[in-house]
Coordinates of C-alpha atoms in Angstrom, one line a residue:
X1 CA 152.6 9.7 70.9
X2 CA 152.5 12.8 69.0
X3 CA 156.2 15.1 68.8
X4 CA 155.5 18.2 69.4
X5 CA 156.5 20.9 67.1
X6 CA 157.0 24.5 66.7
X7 CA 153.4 26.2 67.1
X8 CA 153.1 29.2 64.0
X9 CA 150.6 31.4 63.1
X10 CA 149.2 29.4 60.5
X11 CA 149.4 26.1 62.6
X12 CA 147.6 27.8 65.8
X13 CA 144.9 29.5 63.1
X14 CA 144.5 25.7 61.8
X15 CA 144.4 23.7 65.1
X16 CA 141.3 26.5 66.3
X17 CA 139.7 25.3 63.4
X18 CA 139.8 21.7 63.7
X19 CA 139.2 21.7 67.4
X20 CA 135.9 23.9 66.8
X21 CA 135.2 21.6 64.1
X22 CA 135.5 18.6 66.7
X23 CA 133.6 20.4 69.5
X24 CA 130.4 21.2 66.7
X25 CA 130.5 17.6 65.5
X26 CA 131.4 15.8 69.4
X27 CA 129.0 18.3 71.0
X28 CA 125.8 17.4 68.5
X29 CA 125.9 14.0 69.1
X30 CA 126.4 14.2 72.9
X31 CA 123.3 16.2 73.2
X32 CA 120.9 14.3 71.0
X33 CA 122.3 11.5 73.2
X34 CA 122.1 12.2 76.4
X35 CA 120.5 15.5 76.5
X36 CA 117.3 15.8 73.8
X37 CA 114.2 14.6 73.8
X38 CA 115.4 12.3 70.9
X39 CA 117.0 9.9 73.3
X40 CA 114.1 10.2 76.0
X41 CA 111.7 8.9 72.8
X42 CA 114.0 6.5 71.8
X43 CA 114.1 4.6 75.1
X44 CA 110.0 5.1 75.6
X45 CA 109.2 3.4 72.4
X46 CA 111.8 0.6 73.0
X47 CA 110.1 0.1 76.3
X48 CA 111.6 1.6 78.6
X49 CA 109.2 3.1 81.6
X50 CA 110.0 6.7 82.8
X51 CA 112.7 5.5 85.2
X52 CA 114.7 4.4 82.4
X53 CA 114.2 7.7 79.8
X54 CA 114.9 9.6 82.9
X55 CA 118.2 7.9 83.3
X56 CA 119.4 8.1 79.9
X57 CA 120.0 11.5 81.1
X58 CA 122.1 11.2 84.2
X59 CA 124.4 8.7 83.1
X60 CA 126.9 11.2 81.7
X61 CA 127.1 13.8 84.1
X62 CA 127.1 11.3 86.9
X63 CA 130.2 9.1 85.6
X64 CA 131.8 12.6 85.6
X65 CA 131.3 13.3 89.0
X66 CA 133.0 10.2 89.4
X67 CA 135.5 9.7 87.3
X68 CA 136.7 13.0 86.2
X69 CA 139.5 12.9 88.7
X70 CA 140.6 9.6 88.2
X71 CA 140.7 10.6 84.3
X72 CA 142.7 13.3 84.9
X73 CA 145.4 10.9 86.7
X74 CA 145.1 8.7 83.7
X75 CA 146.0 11.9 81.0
X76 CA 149.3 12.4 83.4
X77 CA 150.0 9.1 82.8
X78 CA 148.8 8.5 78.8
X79 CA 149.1 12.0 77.2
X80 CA 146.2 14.0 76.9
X81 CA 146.5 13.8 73.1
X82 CA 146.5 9.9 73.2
X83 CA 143.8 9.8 75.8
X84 CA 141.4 12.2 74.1
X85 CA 141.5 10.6 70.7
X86 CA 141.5 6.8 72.3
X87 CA 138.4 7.5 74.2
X88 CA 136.7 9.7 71.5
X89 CA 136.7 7.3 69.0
X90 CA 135.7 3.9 71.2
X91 CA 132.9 6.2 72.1
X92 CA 132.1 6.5 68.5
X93 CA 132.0 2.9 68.2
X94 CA 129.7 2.6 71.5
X95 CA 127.4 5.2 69.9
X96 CA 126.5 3.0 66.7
X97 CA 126.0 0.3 69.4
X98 CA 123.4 2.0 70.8
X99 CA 121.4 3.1 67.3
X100 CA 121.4 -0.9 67.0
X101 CA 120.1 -1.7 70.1
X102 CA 116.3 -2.1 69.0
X103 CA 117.5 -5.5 67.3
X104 CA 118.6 -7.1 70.6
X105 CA 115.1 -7.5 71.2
X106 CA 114.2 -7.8 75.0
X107 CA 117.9 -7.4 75.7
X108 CA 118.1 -3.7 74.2
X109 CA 117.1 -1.7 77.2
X110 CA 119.9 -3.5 78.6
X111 CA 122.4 -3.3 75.9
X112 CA 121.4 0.7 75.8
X113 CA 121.9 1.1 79.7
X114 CA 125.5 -0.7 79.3
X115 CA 126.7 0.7 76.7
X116 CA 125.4 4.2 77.3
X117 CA 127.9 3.7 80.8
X118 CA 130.2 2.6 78.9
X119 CA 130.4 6.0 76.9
X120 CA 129.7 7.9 79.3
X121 CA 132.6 6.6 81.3
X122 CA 134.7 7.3 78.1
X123 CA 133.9 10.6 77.8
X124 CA 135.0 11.9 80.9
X125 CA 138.8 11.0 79.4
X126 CA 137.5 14.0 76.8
X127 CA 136.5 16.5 79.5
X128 CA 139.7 16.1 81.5
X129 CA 141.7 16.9 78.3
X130 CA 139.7 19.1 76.4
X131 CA 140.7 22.2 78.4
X132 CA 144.4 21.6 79.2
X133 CA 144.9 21.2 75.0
X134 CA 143.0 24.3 74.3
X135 CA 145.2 25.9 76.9
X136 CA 148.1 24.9 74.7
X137 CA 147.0 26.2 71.6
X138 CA 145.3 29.5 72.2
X139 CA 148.0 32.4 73.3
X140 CA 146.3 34.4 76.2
X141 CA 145.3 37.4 73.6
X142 CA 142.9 34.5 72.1
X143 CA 141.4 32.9 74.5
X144 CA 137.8 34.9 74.9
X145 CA 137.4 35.4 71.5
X146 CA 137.9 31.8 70.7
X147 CA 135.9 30.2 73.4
X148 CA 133.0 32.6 72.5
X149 CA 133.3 31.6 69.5
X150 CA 133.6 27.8 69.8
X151 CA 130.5 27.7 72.2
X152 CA 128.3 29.8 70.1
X153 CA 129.2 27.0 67.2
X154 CA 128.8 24.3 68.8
X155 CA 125.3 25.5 70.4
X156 CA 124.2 26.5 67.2
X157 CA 125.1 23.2 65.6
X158 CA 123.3 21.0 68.0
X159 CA 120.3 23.6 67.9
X160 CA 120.1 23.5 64.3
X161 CA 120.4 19.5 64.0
X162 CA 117.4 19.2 66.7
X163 CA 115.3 21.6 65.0
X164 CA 115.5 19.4 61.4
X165 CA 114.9 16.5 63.4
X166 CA 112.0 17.3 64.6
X167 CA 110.8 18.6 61.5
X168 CA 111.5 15.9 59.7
X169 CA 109.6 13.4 61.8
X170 CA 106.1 12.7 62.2
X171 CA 103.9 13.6 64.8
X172 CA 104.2 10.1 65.4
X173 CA 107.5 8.7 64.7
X174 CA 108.4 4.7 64.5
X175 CA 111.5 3.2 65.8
X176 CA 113.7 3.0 63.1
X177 CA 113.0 6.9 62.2
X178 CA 114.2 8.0 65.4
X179 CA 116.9 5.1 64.9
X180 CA 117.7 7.0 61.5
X181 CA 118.2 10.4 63.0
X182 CA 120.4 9.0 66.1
X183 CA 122.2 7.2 63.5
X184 CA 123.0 10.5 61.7
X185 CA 123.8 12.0 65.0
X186 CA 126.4 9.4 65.4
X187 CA 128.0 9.3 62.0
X188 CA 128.6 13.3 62.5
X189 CA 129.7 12.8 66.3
X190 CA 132.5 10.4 64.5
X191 CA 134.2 13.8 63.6
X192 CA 135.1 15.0 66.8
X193 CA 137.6 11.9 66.7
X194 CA 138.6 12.3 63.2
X195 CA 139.3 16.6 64.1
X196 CA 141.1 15.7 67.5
X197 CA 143.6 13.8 65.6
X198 CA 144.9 16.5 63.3
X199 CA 145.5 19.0 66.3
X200 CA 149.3 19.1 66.1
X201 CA 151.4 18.9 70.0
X202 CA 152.5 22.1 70.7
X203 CA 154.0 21.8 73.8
X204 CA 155.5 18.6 75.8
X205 CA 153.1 17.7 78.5
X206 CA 153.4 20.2 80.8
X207 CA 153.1 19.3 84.9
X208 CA 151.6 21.9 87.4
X209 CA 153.8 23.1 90.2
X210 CA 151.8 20.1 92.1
X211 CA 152.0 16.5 91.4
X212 CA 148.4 14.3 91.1
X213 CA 148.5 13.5 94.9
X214 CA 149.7 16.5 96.3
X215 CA 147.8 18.4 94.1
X216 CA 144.6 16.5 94.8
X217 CA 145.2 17.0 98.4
X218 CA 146.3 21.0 97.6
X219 CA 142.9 21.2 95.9
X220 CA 140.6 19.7 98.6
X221 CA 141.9 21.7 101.6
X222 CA 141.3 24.7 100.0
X223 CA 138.1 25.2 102.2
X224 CA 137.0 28.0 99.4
X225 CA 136.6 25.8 96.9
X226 CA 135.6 22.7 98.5
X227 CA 132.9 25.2 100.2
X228 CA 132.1 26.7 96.9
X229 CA 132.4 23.0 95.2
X230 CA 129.8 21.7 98.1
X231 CA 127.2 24.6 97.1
X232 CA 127.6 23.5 93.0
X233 CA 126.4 19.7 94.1
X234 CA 123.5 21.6 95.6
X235 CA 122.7 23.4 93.0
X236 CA 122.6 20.9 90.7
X237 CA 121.2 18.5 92.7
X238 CA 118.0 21.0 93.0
X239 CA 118.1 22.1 89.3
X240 CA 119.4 19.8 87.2
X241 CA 116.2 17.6 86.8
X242 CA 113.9 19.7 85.4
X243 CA 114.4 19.8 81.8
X244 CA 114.3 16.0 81.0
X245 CA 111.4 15.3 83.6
X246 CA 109.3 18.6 81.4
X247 CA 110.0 16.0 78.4
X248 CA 108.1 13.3 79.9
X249 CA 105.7 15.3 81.7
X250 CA 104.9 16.5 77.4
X251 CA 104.8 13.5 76.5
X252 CA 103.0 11.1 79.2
X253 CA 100.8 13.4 80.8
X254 CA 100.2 16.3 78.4
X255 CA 100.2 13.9 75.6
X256 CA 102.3 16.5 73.4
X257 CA 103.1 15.0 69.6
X258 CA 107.0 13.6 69.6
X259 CA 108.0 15.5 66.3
X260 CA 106.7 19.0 68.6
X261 CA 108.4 17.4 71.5
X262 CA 111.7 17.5 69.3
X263 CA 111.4 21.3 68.0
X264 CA 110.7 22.3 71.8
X265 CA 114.0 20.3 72.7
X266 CA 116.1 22.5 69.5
X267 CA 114.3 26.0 71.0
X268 CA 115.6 24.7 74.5
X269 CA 119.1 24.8 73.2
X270 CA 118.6 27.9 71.7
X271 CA 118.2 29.7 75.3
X272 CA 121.8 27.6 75.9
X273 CA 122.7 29.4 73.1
X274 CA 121.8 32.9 74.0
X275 CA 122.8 32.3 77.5
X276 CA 126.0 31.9 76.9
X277 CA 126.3 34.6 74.5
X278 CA 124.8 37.1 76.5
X279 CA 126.2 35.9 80.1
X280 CA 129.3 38.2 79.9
X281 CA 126.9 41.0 79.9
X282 CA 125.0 40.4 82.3
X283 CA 127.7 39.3 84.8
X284 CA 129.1 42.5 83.8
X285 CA 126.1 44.8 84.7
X286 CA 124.6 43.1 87.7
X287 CA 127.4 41.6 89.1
X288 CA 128.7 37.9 90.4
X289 CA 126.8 38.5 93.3
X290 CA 123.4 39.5 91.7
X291 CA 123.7 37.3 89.1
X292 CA 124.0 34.1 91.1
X293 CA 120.5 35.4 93.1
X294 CA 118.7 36.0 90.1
X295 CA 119.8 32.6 88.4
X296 CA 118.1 31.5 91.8
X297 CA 115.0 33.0 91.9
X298 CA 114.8 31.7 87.8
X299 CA 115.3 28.3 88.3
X300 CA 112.7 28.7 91.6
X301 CA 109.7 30.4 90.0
X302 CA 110.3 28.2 86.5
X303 CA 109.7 25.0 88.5
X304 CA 106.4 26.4 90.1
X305 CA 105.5 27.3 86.7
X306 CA 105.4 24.2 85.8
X307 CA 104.1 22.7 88.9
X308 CA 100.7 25.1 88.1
X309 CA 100.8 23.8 83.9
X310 CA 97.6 20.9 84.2
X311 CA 96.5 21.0 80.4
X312 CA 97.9 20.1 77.1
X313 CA 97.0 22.4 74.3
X314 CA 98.5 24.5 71.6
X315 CA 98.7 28.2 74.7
X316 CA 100.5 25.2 77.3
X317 CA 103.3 24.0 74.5
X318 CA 104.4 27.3 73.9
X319 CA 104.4 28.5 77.8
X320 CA 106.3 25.4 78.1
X321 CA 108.6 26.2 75.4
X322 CA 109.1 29.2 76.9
X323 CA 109.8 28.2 80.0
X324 CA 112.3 25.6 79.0
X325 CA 114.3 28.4 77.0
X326 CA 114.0 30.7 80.1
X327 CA 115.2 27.7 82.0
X328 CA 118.0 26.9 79.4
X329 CA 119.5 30.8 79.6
X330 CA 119.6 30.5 83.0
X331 CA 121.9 27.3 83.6
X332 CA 124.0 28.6 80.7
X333 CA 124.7 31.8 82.5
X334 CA 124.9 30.0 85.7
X335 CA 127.6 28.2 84.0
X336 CA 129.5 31.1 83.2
X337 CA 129.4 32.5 86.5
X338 CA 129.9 29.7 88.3
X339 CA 133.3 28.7 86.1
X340 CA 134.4 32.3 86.5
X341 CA 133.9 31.5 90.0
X342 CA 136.1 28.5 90.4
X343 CA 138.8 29.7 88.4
X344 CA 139.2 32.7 90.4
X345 CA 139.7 30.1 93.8
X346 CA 141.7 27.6 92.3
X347 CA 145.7 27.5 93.8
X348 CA 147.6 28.7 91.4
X349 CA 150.1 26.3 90.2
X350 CA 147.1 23.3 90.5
X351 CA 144.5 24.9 88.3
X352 CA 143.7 21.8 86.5
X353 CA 143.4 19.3 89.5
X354 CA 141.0 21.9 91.3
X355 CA 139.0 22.3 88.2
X356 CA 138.6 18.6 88.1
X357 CA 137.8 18.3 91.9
X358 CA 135.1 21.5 91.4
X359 CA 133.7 19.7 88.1
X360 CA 132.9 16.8 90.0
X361 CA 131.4 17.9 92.4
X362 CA 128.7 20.0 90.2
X363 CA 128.8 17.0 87.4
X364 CA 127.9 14.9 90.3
X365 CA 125.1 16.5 91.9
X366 CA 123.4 17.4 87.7
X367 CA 124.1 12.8 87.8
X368 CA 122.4 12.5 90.9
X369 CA 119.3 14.9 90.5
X370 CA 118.4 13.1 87.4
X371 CA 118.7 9.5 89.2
X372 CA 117.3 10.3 92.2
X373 CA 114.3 11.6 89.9
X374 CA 114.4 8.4 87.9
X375 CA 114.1 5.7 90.9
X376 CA 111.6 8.4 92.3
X377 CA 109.5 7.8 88.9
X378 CA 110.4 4.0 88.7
X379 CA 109.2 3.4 92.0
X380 CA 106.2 5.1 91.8
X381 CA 106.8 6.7 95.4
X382 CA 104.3 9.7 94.2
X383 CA 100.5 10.0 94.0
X384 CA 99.6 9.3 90.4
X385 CA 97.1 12.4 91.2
X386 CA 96.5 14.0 94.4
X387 CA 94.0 17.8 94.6
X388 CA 94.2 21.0 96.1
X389 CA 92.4 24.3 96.3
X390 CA 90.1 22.4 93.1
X391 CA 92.9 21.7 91.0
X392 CA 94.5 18.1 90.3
X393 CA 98.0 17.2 90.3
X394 CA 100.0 14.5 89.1
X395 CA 103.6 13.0 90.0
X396 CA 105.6 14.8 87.4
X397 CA 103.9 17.9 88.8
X398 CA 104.8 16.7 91.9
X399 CA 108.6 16.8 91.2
X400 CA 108.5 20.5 90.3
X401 CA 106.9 21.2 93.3
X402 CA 110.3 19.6 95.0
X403 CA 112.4 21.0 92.5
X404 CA 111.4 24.2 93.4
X405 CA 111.8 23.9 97.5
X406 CA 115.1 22.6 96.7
X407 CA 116.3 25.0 95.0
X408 CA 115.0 27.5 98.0
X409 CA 117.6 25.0 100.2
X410 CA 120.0 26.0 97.6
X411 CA 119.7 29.8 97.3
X412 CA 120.2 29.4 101.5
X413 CA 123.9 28.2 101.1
X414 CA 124.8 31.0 98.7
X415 CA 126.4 32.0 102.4
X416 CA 129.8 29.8 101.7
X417 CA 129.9 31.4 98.2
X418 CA 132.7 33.9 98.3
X419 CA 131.2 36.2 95.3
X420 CA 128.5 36.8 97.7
X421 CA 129.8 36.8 101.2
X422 CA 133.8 37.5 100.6
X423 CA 135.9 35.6 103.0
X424 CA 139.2 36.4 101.0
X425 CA 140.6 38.2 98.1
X426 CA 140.7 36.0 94.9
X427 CA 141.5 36.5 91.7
X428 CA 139.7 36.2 88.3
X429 CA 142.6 36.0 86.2
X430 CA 144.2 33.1 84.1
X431 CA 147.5 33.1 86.1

C-alpha cells in the first residue's frame, strides 16, 4: 500500500493531470464497450441474436446496482488506492479477452457474456473509489472547475475515438475490422491503470463519522433518499433502454450501413457532451424542479418519436441522429440534477455510503431496463409487425411505444422527489 505524503502545489497540479488522463483513456474504452454501437456490431456479426447485443449493454450498469455497495465495503477493507488499480488493470486484461473472442468459435458468445461480467463486476471496485480519491486530491476551491473539466475531456475523447471509427470502416465492416478497432479501444483503456498508479496518497484512508454497517443502515432509513433513490430506479428503468434498442432498430429493421451506425453512435456522445457542459445553466435558469419535468417530457416525446420513424432513408438517419443527441443531452443533464440532488440528502458524516446506496439503485434500474428489453427481444414476446390507423409497426417500435408510457409512470412519482415537492430543508453543499 501506497504512504501517503505531503500533498503540494505541484503534486495536486500533477495528480489532476494523471487522473484526467486515466478518466480519458478508462472512459473511451468503457463506452466503445459497453455503450457504442461498436460492441452491439460486434456481437451481431459474431452471432449473437438481438437479446444478446442488447445485453452487452446492461451488464455494466446492472453489476453496479449490485455490487457497488459491497465494493465499497471491500475499499474500507483493501484501500481505495490498491482496489482501484487491482481491478483496473484485471479489467484490462478481461478486455483483450474479449477482442479475442471470435477465435473460440461457437464458444465466443459465451466467452464474451462471461467475461464481459467479469469486467463489469470489476469495475464497480473503480466507481466506489473514483470519487472518494478525487475528494482527496482536489481542495474545495477546485472542485467545479476540475470536474467540468475532466468530464468535458473524457466526453470529447470517447466522441472523437467513435467518430474515427466509424469513418474508418466500411459500410460493411468484417469481424476482424471491428476486432481491430475494439482492440485499439482496449490498448488505450490500458491507461487508465497505468495513470491511477502514479496518483500519489495524500491522505491516510479516511473513515466517515459512520462505520460500513451503521452507515449502511444510516443511509437506508433516510426515507428522503431511499424515496428519492426508489424514483432514480424508475427512471431508469423507463429510460435507460432506448439508445441501444435505436441501434438495433438502425440496423435490423431500417437496415442503416454499420460504418453510419458508428458516426451516429460518436454524434450521440456529443449531446453527452454538451449536456453536461451546459447542465449548470440550465439547472440554474429553470430550476431543479423545472428541470427534472422537462428532462421528463424529453425522454417521453423522443420515444414516441421513434415509435412513429417506419422508413430507412438518408431524411430518417439524420431525425434519428437527432433524436439520439436530443436524447443523449437530456440524460446528461438528468445526471447532473439528479447527483446534485442526492448530495444535497445524503447524512452528513456518511456521504459516501449514501452515494453508493443512491447509485445503486439508479445503476440498477439503467441494468434492468436494458435486460428486461433484451429477454423481451429474445423471446420474441412482440408482434414482429402489427397496423394501426394504415401504418405498420414492428417490435422495436413496439418498445418505444412502452418506453414512452413508462416514462409517463415515471414523471407520476416526481411526488417523493423533494426538489419538487419539499418535505424538508436540505442542503446542496459539499459539507
Amino acid at each position: 500500500m501506497k504512504q501517503a505524503v505531503v500533498p503540494t502545489p505541484e503534486l495536486r497540479k500533477k495528480a489532476e493531470r494523471d487522473t484526467i488522463l486515466s478518466a480519458c483513456t478508462g472512459a473511451l474504452g468503457d463506452v466503445t464497450l459497453t455503450d457504442s454501437a461498436v460492441i452491439i456490431l460486434f456481437a451481431a456479426m459474431m452471432g449473437a441474436g438481438d437479446m444478446f447485443s442488447m445485453l452487452t449493454t446492461a451488464i455494466m450498469p446492472f453489476m453496479n446496482g449490485i455490487l457497488l455497495i459491497p465494493a465499497a465495503y471491500v475499499a474500507s477493507r483493501m484501500g481505495k488506492h490498491r482496489l482501484i488499480v487491482w481491478s483496473c488493470g484485471i479489467s484490462a486484461l478481461g478486455y483483450f479477452l474479449i477482442v479475442a473472442t471470435p477465435f473460440f468459435g461457437s464458444w465466443g458468445v459465451g466467452i464474451m457474456m462471461v467475461t464481459l461480467t467479469l469486467f463489469a463486476m470489476l469495475h464497480t471496485g473503480y466507481v466506489a473509489c473514483w470519487f472518494p480519491i478525487l475528494d482527496s486530491i482536489l481542495t474545495p476551491e477546485r472542485r467545479a472547475s476540475y470536474l467540468s473539466k475532466m468530464r468535458f475531456w473524457w466526453q470529447f475523447s470517447s466522441v472523437a475515438f467513435l467518430f474515427i471509427v466509424g469513418k474508418l470502416l466500411p459500410k460493411e465492416p468484417l469481424l476482424w475490422q471491428l476486432q481491430l478497432a475494439l482492440l485499439a479501444a482496449a490498448i488505450i483503456f490500458s491507461g487508465r491503470t497505468f495513470f491511477l498508479a502514479r496518483v500519489p496518497v495524500f491522505v491516510e484512508e479516511k473513515k466517515e463519522a459512520f462505520g460500513f454497517h451503521d452507515g449502511l443502515a444510516t443511509a437506508l432509513g433516510n426515507k428522503a433518499l431511499t424515496g428519492y433513490s426508489s424514483y432514480l430506479f424508475i427512471l431508469n428503468l423507463a429510460a435507460y433502454g432506448t439508445i441501444p434498442l435505436s441501434v438495433l432498430y438502425l440496423k435490423n429493421y431500417l437496415k442503416a450501413p454499420d460504418n453510419i451506425i458508428v458516426i451516429i453512435s460518436a454524434v450521440t456522445f456529443g449531446g453527452m457532451l454538451l449536456g453536461s457542459l451546459l447542465a449548470g445553466k440550465i439547472i440554474k435558469k429553470m430550476g431543479v424542479k423545472a428541470t427534472l419535468l422537462t428532462i421528463h417530457a424529453t425522454f417521453w416525446l423522443t420515444n414516441l418519436c421513434f415509435f412513429f420513424i417506419g422508413k430507412g432513408n438518408t431524411v430518417t438517419y439524420i431525425i434519428i441522429t437527432l433524436l439520439m443527441l436530443l436524447y443523449c443531452f437530456t440524460y446528461a443533464t438528468a445526471n447532473v440534477v439528479t447527483t446534485s440532488e442526492m448530495m444535497a440528502l445524503a447524512t452528513p458524516g456518511n456521504k459516501t455510503m449514501a452515494m453508493a446506496v443512491c447509485g445503486s439503485f439508479s445503476a440498477a434500474g439503467g441494468g434492468l431496463s436494458r435486460g428486461i428489453s433484451s429477454l423481451i427481444l429474445g423471446a420474441g414476446i412482440l408482434a414482429p409487425k402489427w397496423s394501426m390507423g394504415g401504418m405498420v409497426f414492428c417490435h422495436y417500435q413496439t418498445l418505444f411505444l412502452v418506453y414512452a408510457v413508462c416514462i409517463m409512470f415515471a414523471a407520476m412519482l416526481l411526488i417523493i422527489v423533494p426538489a419538487v415537492v419539499p418535505r424538508g430543508k436540505y442542503s446542496y453543499g459539499n459539507e
